[in-house]
Tab-separated table of C-alpha atoms and ligand atoms in Angstrom:
chain	number	residue	atom	x	y	z
J	106	MET	CA	13.007	-11.219	-1.757
J	107	ALA	CA	13.181	-7.551	-0.780
J	108	ARG	CA	11.540	-5.913	2.230
J	109	PRO	CA	9.101	-2.968	2.297
J	110	VAL	CA	10.502	0.449	3.110
J	111	LEU	CA	7.481	1.652	5.108
J	112	LYS	CA	4.999	0.328	7.640
J	113	TRP	CA	1.539	0.539	6.102
J	114	ALA	CA	-1.948	-0.072	7.457
J	115	GLY	CA	-3.440	-3.055	5.689
J	116	GLY	CA	0.012	-4.153	4.546
J	117	LYS	CA	-0.145	-7.613	3.055
J	118	ARG	CA	3.181	-9.145	4.025
J	119	ARG	CA	1.370	-11.802	6.012
J	120	LEU	CA	-0.629	-12.871	2.912
J	121	ARG	CA	2.364	-13.228	0.625
J	122	PHE	CA	2.623	-17.005	0.804
J	123	GLU	CA	-1.137	-17.439	0.306
J	124	ILE	CA	-0.877	-15.243	-2.766
J	125	ASP	CA	2.182	-17.158	-4.021
J	126	LYS	CA	0.042	-20.277	-4.259
J	127	LEU	CA	-2.298	-18.590	-6.746
J	128	LEU	CA	0.309	-17.083	-9.062
J	129	PRO	CA	0.838	-18.585	-12.519
J	130	PRO	CA	4.119	-20.557	-12.666
J	131	ASP	CA	5.505	-18.132	-15.246
J	132	HIS	CA	4.689	-14.984	-13.251
J	133	ALA	CA	8.307	-13.807	-13.115
J	134	GLY	CA	8.188	-13.332	-16.870
J	135	ARG	CA	5.079	-11.156	-16.807
J	136	ASN	CA	4.706	-7.443	-16.290
J	137	TYR	CA	3.221	-6.593	-12.912
J	138	HIS	CA	1.011	-3.714	-11.742
J	139	GLU	CA	-0.082	-2.667	-8.282
J	140	PRO	CA	-2.783	0.071	-8.342
J	141	PHE	CA	-3.232	0.268	-4.525
J	142	PHE	CA	0.447	0.205	-3.653
J	143	GLY	CA	0.587	1.439	-0.021
J	144	GLY	CA	3.655	-0.276	1.465
J	145	GLY	CA	3.853	-2.663	-1.497
J	146	ALA	CA	4.478	-5.829	0.527
J	147	LEU	CA	3.728	-8.171	-2.367
J	148	PHE	CA	5.774	-6.128	-4.813
J	149	PHE	CA	8.856	-6.344	-2.604
J	150	HIS	CA	8.267	-10.033	-2.027
J	151	LEU	CA	8.042	-10.771	-5.758
J	152	GLU	CA	10.595	-8.295	-7.129
J	153	PRO	CA	8.795	-8.207	-10.490
J	154	ARG	CA	10.563	-7.428	-13.744
J	155	GLY	CA	8.610	-4.291	-14.724
J	156	GLY	CA	5.215	-2.627	-14.985
J	157	SER	CA	3.577	0.057	-12.871
J	158	ILE	CA	2.798	0.994	-9.305
J	159	ASN	CA	0.192	3.519	-8.187
J	160	ASP	CA	-1.437	5.034	-5.136
J	161	VAL	CA	-3.835	7.920	-4.736
J	162	ASN	CA	-1.804	9.256	-1.765
J	163	GLU	CA	0.313	12.072	-3.200
J	164	ARG	CA	2.836	12.287	-0.380
J	165	LEU	CA	3.379	8.551	-0.495
J	166	ILE	CA	4.056	8.667	-4.215
J	167	ARG	CA	6.359	11.673	-3.908
J	168	PHE	CA	8.231	9.665	-1.267
J	169	TYR	CA	8.674	6.668	-3.571
J	170	LYS	CA	9.895	8.905	-6.384
J	171	VAL	CA	12.628	10.214	-4.112
J	172	VAL	CA	13.490	6.607	-3.140
J	173	ARG	CA	13.855	5.836	-6.835
J	174	GLU	CA	15.816	8.935	-7.866
J	175	LEU	CA	17.822	9.994	-4.794
J	176	PRO	CA	18.168	7.057	-2.374
J	177	GLN	CA	21.535	8.082	-0.961
J	178	GLU	CA	20.470	11.668	-0.316
J	179	LEU	CA	17.326	10.388	1.394
J	180	ILE	CA	19.305	8.097	3.708
J	181	GLU	CA	21.700	10.889	4.647
J	182	GLU	CA	18.879	13.315	5.369
J	183	VAL	CA	16.931	10.937	7.646
J	184	ASN	CA	20.106	10.071	9.518
J	185	ARG	CA	20.311	13.717	10.604
J	186	TYR	CA	17.080	13.450	12.631
J	187	GLU	CA	17.535	12.156	16.160
J	188	TYR	CA	14.756	10.140	17.775
J	189	GLY	CA	12.519	11.769	20.376
J	190	LYS	CA	9.070	13.104	21.118
J	191	GLU	CA	9.888	16.795	20.759
J	192	ARG	CA	11.708	16.223	17.519
J	193	TYR	CA	8.732	14.184	16.253
J	194	TYR	CA	6.256	17.034	16.775
J	195	GLU	CA	8.666	19.590	15.379
J	196	LEU	CA	9.123	17.547	12.204
J	197	ARG	CA	5.389	16.856	11.974
J	198	THR	CA	4.692	20.612	12.037
J	199	ARG	CA	7.348	21.245	9.424
J	200	PHE	CA	5.863	18.489	7.251
J	201	ASN	CA	2.396	20.047	7.484
J	202	GLU	CA	3.372	23.660	7.072
J	203	GLY	CA	6.321	23.869	4.794
J	204	GLU	CA	6.691	23.828	1.063
J	205	LEU	CA	9.517	21.341	1.373
J	206	GLU	CA	12.162	20.206	-1.055
J	207	PRO	CA	11.468	16.624	-2.223
J	208	VAL	CA	14.339	14.999	-0.281
J	209	GLU	CA	13.448	16.718	2.994
J	210	GLU	CA	9.756	15.949	2.589
J	211	ALA	CA	10.532	12.284	1.878
J	212	ALA	CA	12.937	12.055	4.818
J	213	ILE	CA	10.361	13.465	7.234
J	214	PHE	CA	7.728	11.161	5.742
J	215	LEU	CA	9.937	8.157	6.521
J	216	TYR	CA	10.764	9.419	10.018
J	217	LEU	CA	7.082	9.993	10.880
J	218	ASN	CA	6.176	6.590	9.471
J	219	LYS	CA	8.741	4.782	11.621
J	220	THR	CA	8.268	6.749	14.816
J	221	GLY	CA	4.559	7.659	14.736
J	222	TYR	CA	1.835	5.644	16.405
J	223	ASN	CA	1.511	2.237	14.725
J	224	GLY	CA	3.033	3.497	11.471
J	225	LEU	CA	-0.327	4.996	10.592
J	226	TYR	CA	-0.841	7.517	7.850
J	227	ARG	CA	-3.823	9.630	8.870
J	228	VAL	CA	-4.756	13.168	7.922
J	229	ASN	CA	-7.473	15.572	9.054
J	230	SER	CA	-9.963	17.300	6.766
J	231	LYS	CA	-7.281	19.833	5.804
J	232	ASN	CA	-4.914	17.073	4.747
J	233	LYS	CA	-2.685	17.710	7.779
J	234	PHE	CA	-0.908	14.620	9.059
J	235	ASN	CA	-2.140	14.157	12.639
J	236	VAL	CA	-0.757	10.846	13.937
J	237	PRO	CA	0.685	11.119	17.494
J	238	PHE	CA	4.169	10.097	18.592
J	239	GLY	CA	4.528	6.297	18.794
J	240	ARG	CA	6.565	5.944	22.017
J	241	TYR	CA	8.820	3.195	20.711
J	242	LYS	CA	11.920	2.318	22.720
J	243	LYS	CA	14.455	2.245	19.921
J	244	PRO	CA	12.818	2.237	16.507
J	245	ALA	CA	14.870	1.466	13.411
J	246	ILE	CA	14.158	4.491	11.254
J	247	VAL	CA	16.343	3.877	8.210
J	248	HIS	CA	17.226	0.556	6.625
J	249	PRO	CA	19.704	1.728	3.974
J	250	GLY	CA	19.794	-1.677	2.256
J	251	ARG	CA	16.040	-1.708	1.802
J	252	ILE	CA	16.003	1.786	0.367
J	253	ILE	CA	18.771	1.025	-2.109
J	254	ARG	CA	17.054	-2.183	-3.223
J	255	ALA	CA	13.699	-0.402	-3.554
J	256	SER	CA	15.388	2.231	-5.676
J	257	GLU	CA	16.778	-0.422	-8.031
J	258	LEU	CA	13.403	-2.148	-8.330
J	259	PHE	CA	11.491	1.111	-8.905
J	260	ARG	CA	13.740	1.948	-11.846
J	261	ARG	CA	11.992	-0.801	-13.788
J	262	PHE	CA	8.560	0.690	-13.018
J	263	GLU	CA	6.290	3.554	-13.952
J	264	ILE	CA	5.084	5.313	-10.795
J	265	TYR	CA	1.621	6.919	-10.930
J	266	CYS	CA	-0.516	8.924	-8.540
J	267	GLU	CA	-3.992	8.308	-9.946
J	268	ARG	CA	-7.191	6.604	-9.004
J	269	PHE	CA	-6.989	2.824	-9.507
J	270	THR	CA	-8.843	2.972	-12.837
J	271	TYR	CA	-5.617	4.173	-14.525
J	272	ILE	CA	-4.854	0.470	-14.901
J	273	LYS	CA	-7.387	0.176	-17.747
J	274	GLU	CA	-5.022	2.210	-19.914
J	275	VAL	CA	-1.842	0.549	-18.756
J	276	ALA	CA	-2.324	-3.226	-18.330
J	277	GLU	CA	-1.832	-5.368	-21.408
J	278	GLU	CA	-2.745	-8.933	-22.290
J	279	GLY	CA	-0.615	-11.388	-20.283
J	280	ASP	CA	0.153	-8.900	-17.495
J	281	LEU	CA	-0.475	-9.587	-13.808
J	282	VAL	CA	-2.293	-7.120	-11.519
J	283	TYR	CA	-2.516	-7.260	-7.725
J	284	LEU	CA	-5.424	-5.242	-6.297
J	285	ASP	CA	-5.522	-4.468	-2.596
J	286	PRO	CA	-8.235	-1.848	-2.009
J	287	PRO	CA	-9.162	-0.384	1.376
J	288	TYR	CA	-11.561	-2.943	2.810
J	289	LEU	CA	-15.216	-2.272	3.490
J	290	PRO	CA	-15.494	-1.572	7.216
J	291	LYS	CA	-17.286	-4.184	9.296
J	292	SER	CA	-19.028	-1.340	11.040
J	293	ASP	CA	-18.523	2.391	11.198
J	294	THR	CA	-16.532	2.192	14.424
J	295	ALA	CA	-14.150	-0.333	12.942
J	296	ASP	CA	-13.720	1.922	9.936
J	297	PHE	CA	-10.218	2.222	8.637
J	298	THR	CA	-10.515	4.018	5.356
J	299	ALA	CA	-8.581	7.103	6.377
J	300	TYR	CA	-5.700	6.422	3.987
J	301	SER	CA	-6.704	9.461	1.967
J	302	LYS	CA	-9.208	12.250	2.040
J	303	LEU	CA	-11.224	10.441	-0.604
J	304	GLY	CA	-12.297	7.335	1.294
J	305	PHE	CA	-13.320	4.155	-0.489
J	306	GLY	CA	-16.972	3.159	-0.384
J	307	PHE	CA	-19.155	0.376	-1.720
J	308	ASP	CA	-19.578	2.183	-5.068
J	309	ASP	CA	-15.814	2.069	-5.478
J	310	HIS	CA	-15.877	-1.658	-4.768
J	311	LEU	CA	-18.490	-2.132	-7.500
J	312	MET	CA	-16.340	-0.091	-9.880
J	313	LEU	CA	-13.426	-2.335	-8.942
J	314	ARG	CA	-15.512	-5.452	-9.676
J	315	ASP	CA	-16.328	-4.028	-13.141
J	316	LEU	CA	-12.652	-3.289	-13.653
J	317	CYS	CA	-11.829	-6.943	-12.858
J	318	LEU	CA	-14.343	-8.019	-15.497
J	319	GLU	CA	-12.654	-5.722	-18.028
J	320	LEU	CA	-9.187	-7.003	-17.137
J	321	ASP	CA	-10.418	-10.566	-17.525
J	322	GLU	CA	-11.913	-9.751	-20.924
J	323	LYS	CA	-8.563	-8.301	-21.998
J	324	GLY	CA	-6.585	-11.403	-20.957
J	325	VAL	CA	-4.969	-9.755	-17.926
J	326	TYR	CA	-4.514	-11.901	-14.815
J	327	PHE	CA	-5.550	-10.340	-11.514
J	328	ILE	CA	-5.586	-11.206	-7.820
J	329	GLN	CA	-7.627	-9.046	-5.482
J	330	SER	CA	-7.622	-9.215	-1.690
J	331	ASN	CA	-10.752	-8.165	0.153
J	332	SER	CA	-12.643	-8.835	3.359
J	333	PHE	CA	-15.043	-11.763	3.638
J	334	VAL	CA	-18.261	-9.764	4.018
J	335	GLU	CA	-21.688	-10.259	2.475
J	336	PRO	CA	-21.781	-7.188	0.176
J	337	ILE	CA	-18.457	-8.138	-1.412
J	338	MET	CA	-19.510	-11.761	-1.845
J	339	ASP	CA	-22.786	-10.600	-3.433
J	340	ALA	CA	-20.888	-8.350	-5.819
J	341	TYR	CA	-18.871	-11.305	-7.140
J	342	ARG	CA	-21.711	-13.816	-7.297
J	343	GLY	CA	-22.450	-14.360	-10.955
J	344	THR	CA	-18.848	-13.835	-12.051
J	345	GLU	CA	-16.680	-16.835	-12.883
J	346	PHE	CA	-13.844	-15.697	-10.662
J	347	LYS	CA	-12.461	-18.001	-8.000
J	348	ILE	CA	-12.775	-16.899	-4.392
J	349	HIS	CA	-10.347	-18.320	-1.819
J	350	THR	CA	-10.815	-17.591	1.873
J	351	VAL	CA	-7.793	-16.901	4.041
J	352	GLU	CA	-7.530	-16.224	7.743
J	353	ALA	CA	-5.171	-13.431	8.652
J	354	SER	CA	-4.549	-11.379	11.709
J	355	ARG	CA	-4.768	-7.639	11.273
J	356	ALA	CA	-2.496	-5.561	13.431
J	357	ILE	CA	-4.140	-2.179	12.953
J	358	ASN	CA	-7.715	-1.960	14.099
J	359	ARG	CA	-9.235	0.596	16.391
J	360	VAL	CA	-11.685	-1.814	18.006
J	361	ILE	CA	-9.551	-3.917	20.297
J	362	SER	CA	-12.067	-6.771	20.464
J	363	ASP	CA	-11.833	-7.021	16.683
J	364	ARG	CA	-8.106	-7.686	16.760
J	365	GLY	CA	-7.170	-11.172	15.803
J	366	ARG	CA	-8.254	-13.329	12.999
J	367	ILE	CA	-10.475	-11.715	10.436
J	368	PRO	CA	-11.396	-13.766	7.400
J	369	GLU	CA	-10.293	-12.331	4.102
J	370	VAL	CA	-10.701	-13.472	0.530
J	371	LEU	CA	-8.496	-13.614	-2.525
J	372	ILE	CA	-10.482	-13.208	-5.728
J	373	THR	CA	-8.786	-14.200	-8.977
J	374	ASN	CA	-9.223	-15.161	-12.615
J	375	ILE	CA	-5.973	-17.153	-12.696
J	376	PRO	CA	-6.699	-20.779	-13.576
J	377	ASN	CA	-5.578	-23.488	-11.133
J	378	VAL	CA	-2.463	-25.280	-12.197
V	833	SAM	C1	-4.913	-1.770	1.851
V	833	SAM	S1	-3.847	-0.456	1.372
V	833	SAM	C2	-2.667	-1.290	0.357
V	833	SAM	C3	-1.662	-2.009	1.204
V	833	SAM	C4	-0.560	-2.661	0.402
V	833	SAM	N1	-1.021	-3.807	-0.334
V	833	SAM	C5	0.592	-3.077	1.317
V	833	SAM	O1	1.013	-4.249	1.304
V	833	SAM	O2	1.089	-2.225	2.057
V	833	SAM	C6	-4.817	0.426	0.192
V	833	SAM	C7	-4.117	1.606	-0.496
V	833	SAM	O3	-5.004	2.114	-1.506
V	833	SAM	C8	-4.849	3.516	-1.617
V	833	SAM	N2	-6.083	4.028	-2.220
V	833	SAM	C9	-7.240	4.375	-1.614
V	833	SAM	N3	-8.164	4.741	-2.526
V	833	SAM	C10	-7.579	4.617	-3.742
V	833	SAM	C11	-8.015	4.828	-5.095
V	833	SAM	N4	-9.244	5.246	-5.349
V	833	SAM	N5	-7.153	4.580	-6.095
V	833	SAM	C12	-5.877	4.166	-5.833
V	833	SAM	N6	-5.401	3.949	-4.580
V	833	SAM	C13	-6.243	4.169	-3.560
V	833	SAM	C14	-4.577	3.966	-0.185
V	833	SAM	O4	-3.855	5.187	-0.187
V	833	SAM	C15	-3.786	2.780	0.409
V	833	SAM	O5	-2.392	3.017	0.356
């Protein structure tokens, strides 16, 4: 059971045991794909044998490629950056302005992730990373063991930077796919779809539903997490998929009163055992 390398908004570490209950007993022998990888909490929990991971966030994917190819160099580079507010803003500017070498870019990415406010990844309309300093007392910035383990695991995987529909080409009969899209906001003020410039709207959720139907047709198992809201439930009415509700607390939410337990669903075509 490995641990994620990054903090990530909407990370699903807290759902891992709920998801475990739905997996087929022979899941360890199946190829695994994660089209909305983010921090990859489930991936690290399962340590699957092979398959693909993907995210539309280019910097995130460049970071993971450095983790896979040059883990030791990455660790050494991050260790050179001392912790502090001034250093944070200096590195943030460098990250936004420079044409950086892959190892330096990845090292700054990790530093900003561990020392920025709430581990958020947020960019402005010009794709400039604009998260403020996080004011932690003594944050752990590098976990060398986690990076080395991630590197070993990633060597068994294809790493893509595409939209989630790439999976149509890649998943084969018998494979397992975990889908964790940005959730539909409960309201505009509670919106947290700023993972990328592209956003993820209701049309994308309908496209994702159609993709699940295609995967099912092809004999691919999938589990999708989503929020328990009317439009999503309507979209899946009429399919034969199973919908399990789970309660989970969400740490990152701009509306303080909305913190706490927000019902979520797990949608799957995996038969009960
Ligand atoms: C809820 S997060 C995934 C969190 C992840 N399961 C974890 O445990 O950290 C959703 C991810 O989908 C990515 N994303 C957004 N739109 C996408 C798209 N159209 N295709 C692929 N990935 C997308 C975002 O960059 C974000 O990292």
